Short mmCIF file of C-alpha atoms in Angstrom, two decimals:
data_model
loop_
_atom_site.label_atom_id
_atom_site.label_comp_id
_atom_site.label_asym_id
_atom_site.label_seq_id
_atom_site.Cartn_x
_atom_site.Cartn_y
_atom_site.Cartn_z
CA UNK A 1 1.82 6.83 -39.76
CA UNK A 2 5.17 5.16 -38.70
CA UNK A 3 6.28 6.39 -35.15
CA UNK A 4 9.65 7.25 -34.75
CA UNK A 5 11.54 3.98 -32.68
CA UNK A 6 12.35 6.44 -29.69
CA UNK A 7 8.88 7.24 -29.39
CA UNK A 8 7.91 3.40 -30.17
CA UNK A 9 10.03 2.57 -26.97
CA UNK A 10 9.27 5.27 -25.01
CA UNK A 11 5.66 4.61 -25.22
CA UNK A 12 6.09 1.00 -24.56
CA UNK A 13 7.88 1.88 -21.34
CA UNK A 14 5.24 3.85 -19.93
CA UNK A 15 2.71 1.58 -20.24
CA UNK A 16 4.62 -1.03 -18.53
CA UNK A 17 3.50 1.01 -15.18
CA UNK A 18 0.19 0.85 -13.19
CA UNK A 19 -2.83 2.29 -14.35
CA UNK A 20 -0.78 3.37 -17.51
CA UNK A 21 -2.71 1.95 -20.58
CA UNK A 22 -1.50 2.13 -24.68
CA UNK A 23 -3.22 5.63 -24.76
CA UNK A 24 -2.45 7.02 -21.84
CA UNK A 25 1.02 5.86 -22.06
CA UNK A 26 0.98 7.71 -26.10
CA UNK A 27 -0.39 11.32 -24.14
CA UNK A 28 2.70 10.81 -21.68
CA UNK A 29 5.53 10.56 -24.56
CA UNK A 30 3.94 13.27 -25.78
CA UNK A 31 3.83 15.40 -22.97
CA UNK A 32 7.32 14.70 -22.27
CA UNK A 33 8.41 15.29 -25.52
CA UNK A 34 7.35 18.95 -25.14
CA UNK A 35 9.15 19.65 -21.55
CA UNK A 36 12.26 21.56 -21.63
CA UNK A 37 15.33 19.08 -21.47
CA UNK A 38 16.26 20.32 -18.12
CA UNK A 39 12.97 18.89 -16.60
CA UNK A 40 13.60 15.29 -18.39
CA UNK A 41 16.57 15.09 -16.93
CA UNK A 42 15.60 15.94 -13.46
CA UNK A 43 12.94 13.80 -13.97
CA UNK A 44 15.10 10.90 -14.83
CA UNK A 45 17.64 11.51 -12.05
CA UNK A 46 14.95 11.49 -9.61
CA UNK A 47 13.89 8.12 -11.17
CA UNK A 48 17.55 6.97 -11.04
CA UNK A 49 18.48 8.56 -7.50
CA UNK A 50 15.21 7.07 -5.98
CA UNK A 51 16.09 3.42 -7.70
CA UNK A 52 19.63 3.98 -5.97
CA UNK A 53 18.83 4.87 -2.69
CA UNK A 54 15.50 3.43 -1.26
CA UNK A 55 15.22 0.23 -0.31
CA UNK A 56 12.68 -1.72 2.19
CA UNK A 57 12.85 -1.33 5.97
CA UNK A 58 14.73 -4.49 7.53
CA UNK A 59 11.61 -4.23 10.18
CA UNK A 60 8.69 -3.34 8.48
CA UNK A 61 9.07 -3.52 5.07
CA UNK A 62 7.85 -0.14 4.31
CA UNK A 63 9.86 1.89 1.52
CA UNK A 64 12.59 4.57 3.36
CA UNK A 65 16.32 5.43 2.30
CA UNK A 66 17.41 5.45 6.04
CA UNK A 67 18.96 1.95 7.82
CA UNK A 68 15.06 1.65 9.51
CA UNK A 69 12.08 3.79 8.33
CA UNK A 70 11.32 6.31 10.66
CA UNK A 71 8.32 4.84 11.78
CA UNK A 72 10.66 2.22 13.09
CA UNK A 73 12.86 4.26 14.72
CA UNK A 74 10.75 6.64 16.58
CA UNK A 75 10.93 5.18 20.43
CA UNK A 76 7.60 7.09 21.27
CA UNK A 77 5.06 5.10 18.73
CA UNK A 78 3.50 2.43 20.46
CA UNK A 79 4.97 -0.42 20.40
CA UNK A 80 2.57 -2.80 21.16
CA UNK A 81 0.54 -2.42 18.01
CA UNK A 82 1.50 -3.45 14.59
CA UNK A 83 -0.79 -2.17 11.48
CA UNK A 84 -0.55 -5.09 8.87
CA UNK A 85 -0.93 -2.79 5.23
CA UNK A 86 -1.25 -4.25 2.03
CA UNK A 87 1.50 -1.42 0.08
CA UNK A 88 3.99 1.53 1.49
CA UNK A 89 1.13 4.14 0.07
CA UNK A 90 -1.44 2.85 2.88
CA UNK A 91 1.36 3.64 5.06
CA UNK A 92 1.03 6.78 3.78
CA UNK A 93 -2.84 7.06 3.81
CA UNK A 94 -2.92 5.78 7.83
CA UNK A 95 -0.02 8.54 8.56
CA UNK A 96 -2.29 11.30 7.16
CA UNK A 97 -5.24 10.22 8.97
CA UNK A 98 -3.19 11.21 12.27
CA UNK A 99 -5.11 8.85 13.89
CA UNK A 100 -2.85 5.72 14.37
CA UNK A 101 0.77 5.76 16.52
CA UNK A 102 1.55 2.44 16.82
CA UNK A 103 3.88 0.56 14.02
CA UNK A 104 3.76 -0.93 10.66
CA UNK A 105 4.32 -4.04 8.62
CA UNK A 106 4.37 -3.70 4.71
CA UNK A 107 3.10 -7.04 3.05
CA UNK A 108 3.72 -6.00 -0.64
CA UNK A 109 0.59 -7.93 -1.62
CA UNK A 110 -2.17 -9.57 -1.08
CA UNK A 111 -2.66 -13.84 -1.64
CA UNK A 112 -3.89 -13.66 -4.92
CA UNK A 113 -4.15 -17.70 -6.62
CA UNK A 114 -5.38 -16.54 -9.87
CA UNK A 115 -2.14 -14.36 -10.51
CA UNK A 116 0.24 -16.77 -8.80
CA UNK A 117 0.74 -15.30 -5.40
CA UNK A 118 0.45 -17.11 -2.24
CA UNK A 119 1.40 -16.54 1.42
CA UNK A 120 5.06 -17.13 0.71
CA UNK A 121 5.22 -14.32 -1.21
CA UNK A 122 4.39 -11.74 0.55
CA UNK A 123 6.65 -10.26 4.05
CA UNK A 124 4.49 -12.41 5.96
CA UNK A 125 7.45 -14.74 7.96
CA UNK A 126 9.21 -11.55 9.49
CA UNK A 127 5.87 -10.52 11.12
CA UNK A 128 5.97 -13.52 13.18
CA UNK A 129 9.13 -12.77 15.36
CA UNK A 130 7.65 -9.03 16.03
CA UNK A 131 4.78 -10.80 17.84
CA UNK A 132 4.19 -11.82 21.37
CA UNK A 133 1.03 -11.95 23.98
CA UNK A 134 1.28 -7.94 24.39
CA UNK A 135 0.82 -7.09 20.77
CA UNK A 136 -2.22 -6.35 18.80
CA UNK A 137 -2.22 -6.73 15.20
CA UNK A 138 -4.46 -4.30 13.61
CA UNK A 139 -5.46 -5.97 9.68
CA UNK A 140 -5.66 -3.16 7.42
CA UNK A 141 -5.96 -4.55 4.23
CA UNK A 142 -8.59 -3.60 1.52
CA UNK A 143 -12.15 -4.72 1.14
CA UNK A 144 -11.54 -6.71 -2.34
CA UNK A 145 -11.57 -10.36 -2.00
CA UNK A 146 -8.19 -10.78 -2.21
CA UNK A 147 -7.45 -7.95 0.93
CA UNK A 148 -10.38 -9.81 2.62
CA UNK A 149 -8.57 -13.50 2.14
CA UNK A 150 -5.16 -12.35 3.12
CA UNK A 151 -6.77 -10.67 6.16
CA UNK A 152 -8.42 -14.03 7.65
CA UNK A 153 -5.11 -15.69 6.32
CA UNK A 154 -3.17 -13.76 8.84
CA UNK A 155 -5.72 -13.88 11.40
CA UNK A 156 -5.83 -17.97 11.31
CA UNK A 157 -1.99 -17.73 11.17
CA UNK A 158 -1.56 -15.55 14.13
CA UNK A 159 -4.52 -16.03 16.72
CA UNK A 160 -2.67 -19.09 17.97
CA UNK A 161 -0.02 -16.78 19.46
CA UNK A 162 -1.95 -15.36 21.53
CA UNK A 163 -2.20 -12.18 19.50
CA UNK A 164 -4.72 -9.91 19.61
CA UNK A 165 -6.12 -9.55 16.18
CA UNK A 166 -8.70 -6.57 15.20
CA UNK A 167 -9.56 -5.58 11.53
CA UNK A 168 -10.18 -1.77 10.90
CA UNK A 169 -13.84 -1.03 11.13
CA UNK A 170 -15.28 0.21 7.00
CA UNK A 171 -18.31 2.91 6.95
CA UNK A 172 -19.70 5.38 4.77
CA UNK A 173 -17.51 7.79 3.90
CA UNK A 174 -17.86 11.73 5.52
CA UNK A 175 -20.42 13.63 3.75
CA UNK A 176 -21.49 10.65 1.69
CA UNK A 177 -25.35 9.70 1.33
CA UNK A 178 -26.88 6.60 2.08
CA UNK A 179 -28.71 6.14 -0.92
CA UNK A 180 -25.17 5.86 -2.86
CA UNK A 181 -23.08 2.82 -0.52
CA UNK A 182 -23.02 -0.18 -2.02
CA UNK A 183 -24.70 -2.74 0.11
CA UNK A 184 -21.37 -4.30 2.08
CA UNK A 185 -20.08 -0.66 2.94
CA UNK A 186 -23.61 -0.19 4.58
CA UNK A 187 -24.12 -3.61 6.01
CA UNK A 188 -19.83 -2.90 7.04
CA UNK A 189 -21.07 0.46 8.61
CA UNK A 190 -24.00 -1.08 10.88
CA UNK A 191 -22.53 -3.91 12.18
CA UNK A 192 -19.20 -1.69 13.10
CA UNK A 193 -21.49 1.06 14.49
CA UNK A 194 -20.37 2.41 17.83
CA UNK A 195 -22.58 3.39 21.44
CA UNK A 196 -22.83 6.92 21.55
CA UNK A 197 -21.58 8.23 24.71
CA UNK A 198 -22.29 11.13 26.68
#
């Protein structure tokens, strides 16, 4: 059966995105051809009013519709530490932790060779400037190779500074067994282990 060449299109857009694959893309159209019109078109004006009004923070780089995110402009964060993130959404992820009150810089990336993506292209250059003798640089990237490479990348590139440089400690996750980690999130979680204190 011949699909219609709105659907055809439609179906091709969607699986343009992340994580979006031929048949999940195909459920999506379909879903979305059953929606009242009225949610399409909200849908699609939050697409196109999202596309018009956020842009990346002149500082940080994280994702915010304001002049500087608010991370940025909030005087009381600590100033003196800078949380180097792979992608706005770990922004996100630290923020819920509650955990961290320091400030951010968004690399968009990590240094990927294989797909054609080295230092210069990520927001590495404006960290620089943010830096002096005062400042610690806390690497948050991910565990995968390439998060791993484009933290001891930044820590070569910045240690000369006089920088402090830390990496967030990995572990087992709560509730999580032992007999389930892989072996680098265990090996991660003993030699980051803390002194219990009274």
């Amino acid at each position: 059966m011949k699909y219609p060449p709105s659907l055809v299109s439609l179906i091709r857009e969607l699986s343009r995105l992340p994580g979006i694959g031929p048949k999940s893309a195909q459920r999506l159209a379909f879903y979305l051809f059953e929606q009242p019109r009225e949610d399409i078109e909200r849908l699609s004006g939050a697409l196109l009013d999202a596309k018009r009004e956020l842009h990346t923070c002149p500082v940080c780089f994280n994702i915010t519709d304001a002049e500087v995110c608010d991370v940025c402009a909030d005087a009381s964060r600590q100033q003196n530490l800078i949380c180097v993130v792979e992608e706005p959404g770990d922004v996100i992820a630290i923020e819920k932790s509650g955990e961290y009150s320091g400030l951010y810089h968004v690399l968009h990336g990590v240094i990927s060779p294989m797909n054609g993506v080295g230092p210069d292209k990520l927001h590495l250059k404006p960290l620089l400037p943010r830096l002096s003798s005062e400042v610690e640089v806390i690497l948050a990237t991910g565990t995968t190779v390439e998060g791993e490479a484009t933290a001891m990348y930044i820590q070569r590139l910045i240690e000369p500074l006089g920088v402090t440089v830390s990496r967030i400690a990995y572990g087992l996750p709560v509730g999580g067994a032992l007999e389930y980690a892989d072996e680098v999130t265990l090996g991660r979680a003993l030699s980051g282990r803390q002194r219990i204190t009274k």
